[in-house]
XYZ file of C-alpha atoms in Angstrom:
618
model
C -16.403 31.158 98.688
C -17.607 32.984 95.921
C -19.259 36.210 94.203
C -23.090 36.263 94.066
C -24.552 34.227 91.186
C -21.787 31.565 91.073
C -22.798 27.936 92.208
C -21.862 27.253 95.542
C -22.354 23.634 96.739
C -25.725 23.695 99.700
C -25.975 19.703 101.145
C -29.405 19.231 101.974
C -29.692 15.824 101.929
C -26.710 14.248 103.572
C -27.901 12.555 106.727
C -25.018 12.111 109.839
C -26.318 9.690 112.951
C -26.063 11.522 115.907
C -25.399 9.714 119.302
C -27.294 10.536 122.317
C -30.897 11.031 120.763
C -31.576 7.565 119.770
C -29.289 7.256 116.709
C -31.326 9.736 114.461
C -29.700 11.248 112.104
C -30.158 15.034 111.617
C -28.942 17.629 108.818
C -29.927 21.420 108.969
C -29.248 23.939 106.117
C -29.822 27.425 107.445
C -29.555 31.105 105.367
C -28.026 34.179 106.620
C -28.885 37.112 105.191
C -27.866 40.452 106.218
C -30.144 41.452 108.891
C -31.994 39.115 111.838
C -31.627 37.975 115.372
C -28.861 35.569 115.426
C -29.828 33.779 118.598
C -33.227 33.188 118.444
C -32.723 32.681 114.327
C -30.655 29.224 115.780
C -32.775 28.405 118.083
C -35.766 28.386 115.028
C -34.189 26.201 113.034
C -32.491 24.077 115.522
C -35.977 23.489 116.828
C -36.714 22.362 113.471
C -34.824 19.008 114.323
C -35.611 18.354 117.925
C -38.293 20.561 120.040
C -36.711 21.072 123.696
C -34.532 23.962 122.717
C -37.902 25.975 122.305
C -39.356 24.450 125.072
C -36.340 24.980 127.550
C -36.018 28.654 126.613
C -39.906 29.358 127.145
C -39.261 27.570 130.830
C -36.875 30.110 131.009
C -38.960 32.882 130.201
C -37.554 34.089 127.373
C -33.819 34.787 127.422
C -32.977 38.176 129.060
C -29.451 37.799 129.090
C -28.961 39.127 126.085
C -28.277 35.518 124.572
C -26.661 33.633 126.920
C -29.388 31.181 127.142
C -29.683 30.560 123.560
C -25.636 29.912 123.577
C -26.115 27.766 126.328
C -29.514 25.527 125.226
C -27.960 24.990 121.631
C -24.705 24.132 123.527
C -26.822 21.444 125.560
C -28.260 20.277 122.362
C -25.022 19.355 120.690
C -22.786 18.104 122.556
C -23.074 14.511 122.471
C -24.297 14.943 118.853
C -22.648 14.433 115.326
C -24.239 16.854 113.032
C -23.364 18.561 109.719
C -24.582 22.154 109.657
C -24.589 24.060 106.231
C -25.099 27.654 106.095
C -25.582 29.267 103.155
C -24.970 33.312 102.534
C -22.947 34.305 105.900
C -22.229 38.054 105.613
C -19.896 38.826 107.961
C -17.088 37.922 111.115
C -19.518 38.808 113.733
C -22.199 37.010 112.599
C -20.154 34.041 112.541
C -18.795 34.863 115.852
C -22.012 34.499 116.813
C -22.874 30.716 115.488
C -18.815 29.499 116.423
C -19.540 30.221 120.090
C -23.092 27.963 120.132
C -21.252 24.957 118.959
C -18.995 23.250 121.587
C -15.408 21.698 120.477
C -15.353 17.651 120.869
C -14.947 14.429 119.388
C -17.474 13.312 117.405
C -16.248 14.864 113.998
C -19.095 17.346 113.276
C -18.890 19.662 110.471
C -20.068 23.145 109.324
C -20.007 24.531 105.962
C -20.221 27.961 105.007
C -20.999 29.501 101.565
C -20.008 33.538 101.247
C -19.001 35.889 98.784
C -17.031 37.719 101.471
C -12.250 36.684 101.479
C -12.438 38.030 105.281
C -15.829 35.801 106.332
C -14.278 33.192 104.609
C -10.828 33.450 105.850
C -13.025 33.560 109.814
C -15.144 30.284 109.242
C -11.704 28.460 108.675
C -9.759 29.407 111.023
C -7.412 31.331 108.688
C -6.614 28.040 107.540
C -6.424 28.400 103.910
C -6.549 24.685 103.025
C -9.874 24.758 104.313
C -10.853 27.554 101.938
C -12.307 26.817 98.282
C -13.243 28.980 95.901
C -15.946 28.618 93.527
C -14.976 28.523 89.797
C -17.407 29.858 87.214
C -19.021 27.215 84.784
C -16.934 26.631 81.617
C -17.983 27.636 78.751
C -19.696 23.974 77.566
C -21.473 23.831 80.843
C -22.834 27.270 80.519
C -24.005 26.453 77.339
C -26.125 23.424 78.670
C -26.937 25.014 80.872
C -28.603 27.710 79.053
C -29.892 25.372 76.568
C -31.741 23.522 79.182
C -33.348 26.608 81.074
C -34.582 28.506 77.579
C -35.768 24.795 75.465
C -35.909 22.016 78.311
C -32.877 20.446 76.997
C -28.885 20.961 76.787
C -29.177 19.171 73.331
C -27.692 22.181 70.864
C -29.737 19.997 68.019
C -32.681 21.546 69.597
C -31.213 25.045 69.055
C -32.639 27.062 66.330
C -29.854 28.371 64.014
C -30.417 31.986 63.652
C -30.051 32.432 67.354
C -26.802 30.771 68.003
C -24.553 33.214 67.559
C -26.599 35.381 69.821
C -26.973 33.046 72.421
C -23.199 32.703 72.320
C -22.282 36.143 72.978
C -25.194 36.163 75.841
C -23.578 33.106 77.425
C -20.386 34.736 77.709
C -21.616 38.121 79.084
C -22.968 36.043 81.999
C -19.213 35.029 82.960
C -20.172 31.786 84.231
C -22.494 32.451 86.398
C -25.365 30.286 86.675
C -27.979 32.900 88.539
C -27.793 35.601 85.804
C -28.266 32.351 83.405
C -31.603 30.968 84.726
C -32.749 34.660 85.170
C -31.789 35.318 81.745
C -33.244 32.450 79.991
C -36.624 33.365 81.494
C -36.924 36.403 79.427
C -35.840 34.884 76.170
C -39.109 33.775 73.559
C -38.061 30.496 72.100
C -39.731 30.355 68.613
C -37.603 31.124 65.365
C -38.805 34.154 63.913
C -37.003 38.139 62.906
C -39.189 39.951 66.456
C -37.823 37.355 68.588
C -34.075 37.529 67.186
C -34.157 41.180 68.101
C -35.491 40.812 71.039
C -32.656 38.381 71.970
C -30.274 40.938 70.878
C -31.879 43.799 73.033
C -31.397 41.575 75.962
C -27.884 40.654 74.744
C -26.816 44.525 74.537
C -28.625 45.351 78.418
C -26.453 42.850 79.912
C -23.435 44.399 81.649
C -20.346 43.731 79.880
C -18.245 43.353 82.982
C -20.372 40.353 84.274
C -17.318 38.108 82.331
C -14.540 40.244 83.799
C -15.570 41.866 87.235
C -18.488 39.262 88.166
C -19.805 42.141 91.248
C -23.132 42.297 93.684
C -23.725 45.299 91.106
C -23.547 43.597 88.124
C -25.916 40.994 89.462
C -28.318 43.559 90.604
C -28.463 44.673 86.736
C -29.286 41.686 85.766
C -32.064 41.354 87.883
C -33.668 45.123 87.018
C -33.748 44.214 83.989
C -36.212 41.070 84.702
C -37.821 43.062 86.836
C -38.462 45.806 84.015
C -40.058 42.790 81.576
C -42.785 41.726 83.960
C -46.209 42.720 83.445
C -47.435 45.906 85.566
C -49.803 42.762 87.424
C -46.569 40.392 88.352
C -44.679 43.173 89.445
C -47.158 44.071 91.742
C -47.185 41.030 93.239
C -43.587 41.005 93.901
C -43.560 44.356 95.099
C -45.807 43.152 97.759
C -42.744 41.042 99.202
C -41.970 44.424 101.008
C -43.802 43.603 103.603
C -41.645 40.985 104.897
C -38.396 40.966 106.890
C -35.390 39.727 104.872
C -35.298 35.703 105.031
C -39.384 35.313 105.421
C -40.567 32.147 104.083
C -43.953 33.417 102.655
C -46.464 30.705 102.160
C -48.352 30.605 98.877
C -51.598 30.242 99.500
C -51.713 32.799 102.055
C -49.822 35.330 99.197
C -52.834 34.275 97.109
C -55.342 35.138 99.401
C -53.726 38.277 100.383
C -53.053 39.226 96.273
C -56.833 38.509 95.849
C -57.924 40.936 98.812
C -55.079 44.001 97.703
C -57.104 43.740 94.325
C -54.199 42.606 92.197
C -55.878 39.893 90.268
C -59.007 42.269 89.140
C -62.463 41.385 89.346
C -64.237 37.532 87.908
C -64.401 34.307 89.426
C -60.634 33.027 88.294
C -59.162 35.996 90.623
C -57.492 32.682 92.662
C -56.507 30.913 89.317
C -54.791 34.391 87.966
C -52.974 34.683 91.320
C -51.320 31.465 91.175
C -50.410 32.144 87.736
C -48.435 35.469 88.876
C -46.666 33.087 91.840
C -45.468 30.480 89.255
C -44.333 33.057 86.591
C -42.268 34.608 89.377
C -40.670 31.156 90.151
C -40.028 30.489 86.320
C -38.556 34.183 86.182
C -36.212 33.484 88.946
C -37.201 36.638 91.017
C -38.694 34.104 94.020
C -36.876 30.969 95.220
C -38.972 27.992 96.362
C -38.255 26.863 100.101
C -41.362 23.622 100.494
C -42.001 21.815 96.849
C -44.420 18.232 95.962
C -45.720 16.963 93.426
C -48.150 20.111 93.061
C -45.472 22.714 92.780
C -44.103 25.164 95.210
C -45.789 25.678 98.371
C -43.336 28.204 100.152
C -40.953 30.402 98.984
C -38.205 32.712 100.311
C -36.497 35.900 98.072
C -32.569 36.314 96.895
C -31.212 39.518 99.106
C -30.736 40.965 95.848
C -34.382 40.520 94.642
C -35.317 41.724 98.220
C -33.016 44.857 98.277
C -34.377 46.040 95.179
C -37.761 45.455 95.853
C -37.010 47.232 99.000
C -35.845 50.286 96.684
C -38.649 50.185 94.305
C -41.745 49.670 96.741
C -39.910 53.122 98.954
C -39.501 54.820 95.752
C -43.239 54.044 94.442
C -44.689 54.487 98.299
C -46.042 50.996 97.703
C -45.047 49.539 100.524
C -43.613 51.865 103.516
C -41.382 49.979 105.731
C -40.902 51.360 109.468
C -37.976 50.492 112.318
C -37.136 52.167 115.212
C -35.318 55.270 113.639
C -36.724 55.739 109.846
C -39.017 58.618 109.280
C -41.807 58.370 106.748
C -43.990 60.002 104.437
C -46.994 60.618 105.832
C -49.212 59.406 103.415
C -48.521 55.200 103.694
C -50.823 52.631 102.022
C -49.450 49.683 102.918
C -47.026 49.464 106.279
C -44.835 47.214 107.628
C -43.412 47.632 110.489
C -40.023 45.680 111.789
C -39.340 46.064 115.284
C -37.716 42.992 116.308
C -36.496 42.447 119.671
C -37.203 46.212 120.929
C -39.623 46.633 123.554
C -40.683 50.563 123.269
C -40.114 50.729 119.014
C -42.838 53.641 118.466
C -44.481 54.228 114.718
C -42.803 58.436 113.877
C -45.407 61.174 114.303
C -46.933 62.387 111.599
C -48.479 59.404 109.473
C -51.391 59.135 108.668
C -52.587 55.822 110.345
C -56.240 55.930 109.235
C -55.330 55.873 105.182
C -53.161 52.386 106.174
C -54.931 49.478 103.844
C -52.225 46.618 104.453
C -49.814 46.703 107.661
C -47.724 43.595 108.785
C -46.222 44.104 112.035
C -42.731 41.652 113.766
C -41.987 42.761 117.231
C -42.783 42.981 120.711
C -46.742 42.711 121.146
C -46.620 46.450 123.345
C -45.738 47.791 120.540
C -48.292 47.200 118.416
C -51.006 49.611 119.898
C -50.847 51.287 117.402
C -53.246 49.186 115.173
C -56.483 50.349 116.682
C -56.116 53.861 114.800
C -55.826 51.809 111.148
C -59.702 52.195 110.917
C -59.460 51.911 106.942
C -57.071 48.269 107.707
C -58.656 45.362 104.991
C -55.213 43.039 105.748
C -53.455 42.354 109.186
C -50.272 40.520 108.936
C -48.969 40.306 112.813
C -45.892 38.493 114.321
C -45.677 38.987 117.671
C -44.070 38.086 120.569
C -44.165 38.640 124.650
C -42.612 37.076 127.893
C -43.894 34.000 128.667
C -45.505 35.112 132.065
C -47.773 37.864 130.212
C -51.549 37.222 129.859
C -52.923 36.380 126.925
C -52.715 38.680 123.952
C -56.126 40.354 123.898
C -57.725 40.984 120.041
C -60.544 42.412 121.301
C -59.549 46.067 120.250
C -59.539 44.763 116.524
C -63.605 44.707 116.431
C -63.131 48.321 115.267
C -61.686 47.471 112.259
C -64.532 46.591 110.114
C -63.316 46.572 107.023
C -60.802 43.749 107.882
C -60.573 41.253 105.065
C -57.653 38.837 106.047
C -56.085 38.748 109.176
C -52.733 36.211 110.060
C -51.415 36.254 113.900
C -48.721 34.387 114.976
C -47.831 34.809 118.800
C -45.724 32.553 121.355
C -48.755 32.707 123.749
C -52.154 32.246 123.715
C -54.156 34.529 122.095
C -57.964 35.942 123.134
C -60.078 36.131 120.005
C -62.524 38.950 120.385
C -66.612 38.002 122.149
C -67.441 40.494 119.749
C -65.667 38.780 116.320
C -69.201 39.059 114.483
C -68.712 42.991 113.965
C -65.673 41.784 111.644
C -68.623 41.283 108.944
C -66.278 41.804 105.715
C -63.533 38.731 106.791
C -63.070 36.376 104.696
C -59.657 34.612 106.122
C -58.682 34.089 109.935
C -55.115 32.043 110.497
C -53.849 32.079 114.156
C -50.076 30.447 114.762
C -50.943 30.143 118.358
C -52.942 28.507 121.018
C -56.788 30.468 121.643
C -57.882 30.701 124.909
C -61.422 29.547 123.559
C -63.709 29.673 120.447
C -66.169 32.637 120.723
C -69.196 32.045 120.026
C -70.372 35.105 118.109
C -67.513 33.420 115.688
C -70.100 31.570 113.764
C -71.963 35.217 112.562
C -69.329 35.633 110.317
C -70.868 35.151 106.933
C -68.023 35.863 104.410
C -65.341 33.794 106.570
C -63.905 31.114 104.151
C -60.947 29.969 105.696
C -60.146 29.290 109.285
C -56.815 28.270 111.108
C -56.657 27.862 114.320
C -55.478 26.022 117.459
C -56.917 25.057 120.831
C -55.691 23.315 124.123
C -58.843 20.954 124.153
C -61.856 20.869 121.235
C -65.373 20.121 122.503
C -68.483 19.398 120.918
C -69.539 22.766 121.113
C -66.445 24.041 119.398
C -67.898 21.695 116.165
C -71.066 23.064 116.718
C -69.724 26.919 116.276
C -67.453 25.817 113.586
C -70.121 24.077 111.492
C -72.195 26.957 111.504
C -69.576 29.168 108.888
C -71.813 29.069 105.966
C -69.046 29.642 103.674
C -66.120 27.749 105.324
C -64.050 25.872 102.809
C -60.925 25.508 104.344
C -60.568 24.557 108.206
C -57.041 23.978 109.445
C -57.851 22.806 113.386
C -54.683 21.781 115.420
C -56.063 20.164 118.937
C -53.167 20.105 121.664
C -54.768 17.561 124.018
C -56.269 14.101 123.526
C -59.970 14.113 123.195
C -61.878 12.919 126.096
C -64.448 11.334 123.538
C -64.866 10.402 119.591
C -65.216 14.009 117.649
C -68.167 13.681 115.504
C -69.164 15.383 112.256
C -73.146 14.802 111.857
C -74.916 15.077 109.089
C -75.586 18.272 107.233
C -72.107 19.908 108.888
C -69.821 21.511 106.960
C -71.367 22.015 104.026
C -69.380 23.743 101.624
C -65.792 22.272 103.003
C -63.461 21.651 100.475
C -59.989 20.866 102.710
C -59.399 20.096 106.139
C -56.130 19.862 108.425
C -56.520 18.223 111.364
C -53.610 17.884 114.005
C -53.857 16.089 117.132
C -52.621 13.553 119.056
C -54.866 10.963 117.817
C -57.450 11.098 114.692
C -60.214 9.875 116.645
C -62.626 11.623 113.989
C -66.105 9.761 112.987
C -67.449 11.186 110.134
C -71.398 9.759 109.574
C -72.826 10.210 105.764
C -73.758 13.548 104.896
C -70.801 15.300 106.993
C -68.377 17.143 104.341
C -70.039 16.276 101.132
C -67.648 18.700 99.069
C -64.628 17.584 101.066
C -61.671 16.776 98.682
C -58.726 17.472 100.795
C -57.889 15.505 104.288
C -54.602 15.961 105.933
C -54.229 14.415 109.238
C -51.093 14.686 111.592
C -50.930 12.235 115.054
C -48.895 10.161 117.111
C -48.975 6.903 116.272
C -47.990 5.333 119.596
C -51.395 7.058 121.274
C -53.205 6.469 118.144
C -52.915 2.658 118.563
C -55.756 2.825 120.907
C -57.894 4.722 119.115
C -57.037 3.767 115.305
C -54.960 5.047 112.932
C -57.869 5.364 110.421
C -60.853 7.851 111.366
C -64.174 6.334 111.308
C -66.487 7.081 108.308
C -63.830 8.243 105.511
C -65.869 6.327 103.066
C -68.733 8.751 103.529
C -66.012 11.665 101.869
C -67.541 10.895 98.520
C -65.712 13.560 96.461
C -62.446 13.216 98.667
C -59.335 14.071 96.077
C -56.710 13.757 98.210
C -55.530 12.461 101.723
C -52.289 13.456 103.446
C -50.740 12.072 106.667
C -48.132 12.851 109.186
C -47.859 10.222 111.282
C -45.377 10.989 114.566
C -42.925 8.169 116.020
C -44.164 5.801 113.270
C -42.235 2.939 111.710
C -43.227 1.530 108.372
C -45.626 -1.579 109.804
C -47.873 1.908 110.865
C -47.127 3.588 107.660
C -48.279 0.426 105.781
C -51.402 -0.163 107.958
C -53.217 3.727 107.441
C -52.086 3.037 103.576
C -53.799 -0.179 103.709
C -56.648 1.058 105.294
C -57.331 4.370 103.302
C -56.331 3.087 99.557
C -60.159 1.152 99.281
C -61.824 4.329 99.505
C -64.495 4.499 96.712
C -63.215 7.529 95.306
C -59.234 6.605 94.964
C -57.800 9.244 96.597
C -53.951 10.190 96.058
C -52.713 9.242 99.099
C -49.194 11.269 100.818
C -47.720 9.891 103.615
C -45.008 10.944 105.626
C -43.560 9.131 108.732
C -42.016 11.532 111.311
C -39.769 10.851 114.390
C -41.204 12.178 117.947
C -38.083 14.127 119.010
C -36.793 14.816 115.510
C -39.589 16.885 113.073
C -37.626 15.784 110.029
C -39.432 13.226 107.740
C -37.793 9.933 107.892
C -36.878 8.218 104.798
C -38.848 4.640 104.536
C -39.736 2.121 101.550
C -43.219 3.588 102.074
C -42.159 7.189 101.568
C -40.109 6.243 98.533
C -43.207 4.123 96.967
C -45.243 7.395 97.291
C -42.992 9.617 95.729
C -42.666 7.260 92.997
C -46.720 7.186 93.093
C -46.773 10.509 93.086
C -44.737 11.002 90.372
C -46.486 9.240 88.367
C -49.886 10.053 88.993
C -48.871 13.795 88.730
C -47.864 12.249 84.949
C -51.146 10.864 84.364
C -53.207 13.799 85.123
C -50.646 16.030 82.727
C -52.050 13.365 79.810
């Protein structure tokens, strides 16, 4: 237990075996924040470390009692299991009420651990047990000060320190009172070379903290600490975070689709480094502390997730500035909205109040119950379309055609738990430039291929065909295809010459790669990531046919599914003679489990990585 801002221990890497599902070993860290659907939040993450609890609810149609089948399906799940559960941020009794109730009492010496800033959440999770109850300490005064040292020159050496600032940096270190948030987010403001502007600037900062950060450490004096990085960002990179608005509490926002959606809002200005300047305003958040990576590699982050705090008062300033206009099932709204998001969660007849303005909507990002979103059609002016939507498992398929209407659509992200109809009509969308669907298409229209300005493409499909290639080639500006193929391919998939032109990366998920790819097919490919099975790749290959032909390939990443490392070794083998000397990422995962599994080859390619990653920085 502790206030916000203190350092509160979160296991991520400790690994329990668990009997009954063939010795695996499984760990979960999970974040509660204030708001969210409890059940269905479990039964995410669970599903993160075996499937079948998704599975067996969608048999069940959903779960319309209320939650008893989630209690009961993550009750199946762990009873014969040892597992260490860690959740970080619980907020209150009920909530933990909640998660006691899904885990059933036996013998195999499982553990949960809590974090919370909350003495009657705390007091819950143990039972009232107080020996079971620690609270967190704030750093001493030496560790604070390597601390800081670190985060403002790169190292806790005081050497390093320049003289005129130490008394300053003393009397900042002790207005944090310990607390290692406010540090980092502190540090990230400070300039670092010795000169009369930057001393006063360190005192400015020094006299805005709170003084009672030392005494009272509170939620409020946290949430000062954080305005006040929020006030020294550029008018571009707080934009950008403003944007975060649009997403539900928790999200995990990926950052290449924040990039692409930056560069369609407008924020990065005009020029051909709009993509460049928009990563730049992703990392300086992450250096500032006001976004917290979730996914990292060698490259960076690749996901990231915000504190509450940052959220709540981006919450308050995008209301306050009518940048972003959020929407549930009893707010009322101005009626002038820009950019919409709309959080309906589990209800089924959540309605958007009279009296707004649909047609002036630019950016809307919809979570709830796919009725509810009929609303959409009547956003004529719409450039981005966020949607998260979901339905019984009986319905039909959910039917995009009414989005051909939209025409100034730019970017447009669906994900759905059942299959989704792509419009006949798609070519009228003449202005979109990025398609992602998190769901199964009934088919691949046709008309798809008409759409000039289309540059990146995700999608799934039960079965691909030839014909699907043939459509797909046909993008002219297509650099990034993500294609996930449910089914085994009845024959080889072939990429002829002169397809795919301007390709730059391409995912491709299936259960085997049987991929041949003859010379002159991807010529400006640099990216291959392939995910498979490695039991029903045996018969096939491991290795697609043809990679040597990928004369500018970069980089190639694998996922290979129920491998060992003789399999892992083998596709490493194979690939690392291609003429161009790819970096090569591989990652064996278990069938049941979807964690990676920790093998000599995995460690070898971190260490590769590593290193590489050093050799380019020189």
């Amino acid at each position: 237990m502790g206030c916000v801002g203190r350092l509160k221990p979160a296991v991520t890497g400790s690994r329990l075996p668990c009997s009954g599902h063939r010795g695996r070993q499984s760990c979960q860290g999970v974040h509660f924040g204030p708001e969210g659907g409890v059940f269905s939040f479990l039964v995410d993450k669970f599903s993160m470390v075996c499937q079948w609890p998704r599975d067996a609810l969608r048999c069940r149609g959903g779960d319309p009692g209320g939650g008893r089948w989630y209690l009961i399906i993550i009750d199946d799940l762990w009873s014969t299991c040892r597992y260490l559960i860690i959740i970080d941020d619980l907020w209150s009794t009920s909530v933990w009420d909640i998660i006691r109730r899904a885990f059933p009492d036996g013998d195999c010496h499982s553990r949960i651990m809590t974090t919370t800033q909350f003495e009657d959440v705390a007091s819950a999770c143990c039972s009232y047990q107080s020996i079971y109850k620690f609270e967190m300490e704030p750093l001493k005064y030496d560790q604070s000060q390597r601390l800081f040292f670190r985060m403002v020159f790169g190292s806790g050496d005081k050497v390093a320190f320049p003289g005129c600032l130490r008394e300053v940096s003393s009397e900042i270190i002790q207005k944090c009172g310990g607390l290692p948030l406010s540090m980092v987010n502190i540090a990230s403001l400070l300039p670092t070379e010795e000169s009369e502007r930057n001393l006063q600037q360190w005192k400015d900062i020094r006299d805005s903290l709170p003084s009672t950060l030392r005494t009272n450490p509170t939620s409020e004096g946290m949430a000062k600490v954080i305005n006040l990085i929020y006030n020294n960002l550029s008018p571009e990179v707080k934009t950008c975070l403003l944007y975060f608005a649009l997403y539900p509490e928790g999200y995990t926002s990926n950052k290449d689709d924040l990039v692409k959606q930056w560069i369609t809002e407008g924020f990065t200005g005009e020029g051909e480094e709009k993509e460049d300047t928009a990563r730049g305003y992703f990392d300086e958040l992450v250096s500032r502390g006001m976004i917290q990576a979730v996914d990292i590699n060698y490259c960076g982050v690749l996901s990231c997730t915000l504190h509450h705090m940052v959220h709540d008062l981006i919450m308050k300033k995008s209301m306050e500035g009518n940048f972003v206009v959020g929407v549930d099932n009893f707010q009322s709204l101005p009626n002038k909205v820009r950019r919409l998001s709309v959080k309906f969660g589990g209800a089924r007849s959540g309605r958007i109040p009279t009296g707004i303005t649909l047609y002036e909507v630019r950016s809307l990002a919809f979570f709830g119950f796919y009725g509810c979103a009929d609303f959409i059609e009547e956003c004529k002016l719409l450039r981005i379309l966020i949607l998260h939507v979901w339905a019984d498992q009986d319905e039909d398929p959910f039917d995009l055609s009414g989005i051909t209407t939209l025409l100034p659509l730019r970017y447009v992200k669906i994900a759905c738990n059942i299959p989704i109809k792509l419009p006949d009509k798609i070519q009228d969308l003449q202005y979109l430039e990025t398609l992602e669907v998190d769901a199964t298409v009934v088919a691949i229209p046709s008309a798809i291929r008409k759409l000039s300005r289309l540059a990146s493409l995700k999608i799934a499909v039960r079965e691909l065909l030839r014909q699907d290639i043939c459509i797909l080639q046909a993008l002219p500006a297509l650099s990034a295809l993500s294609l996930h193929v449910w089914t085994t391919p009845v024959e080889m998939i072939v990429f002829d010459k002169g397809e795919f032109l301007v390709l730059k990366c391409f995912k491709f998920r299936c259960p085997v790669p049987w991929l041949k790819f003859e010379a002159g097919s991807m010529p400006d490919l640099e990216s291959l990531n392939l995910c498979f099975n490695a039991h029903q790749a045996d018969q096939h290959g491991i290795v697609p046919i043809g990679m040597e032909h990928l004369s500018g390939l970069k980089e190639i990443t694998a996922h290979i599914w129920g491998s060992d490392t003789d399999v892992g070794s083998t596709f490493r083998s194979a690939v690392s003679n291609h003429p161009s000397n790819p970096r090569i990422n591989l990652r064996l995962v278990d069938p049941i489990f979807h964690g990676a599994v920790t093998t000599s080859v995995g460690t070898i390619k971190v260490e590769d990585e590593k290193k590489q990653a050093a050799d380019n920085k020189y």
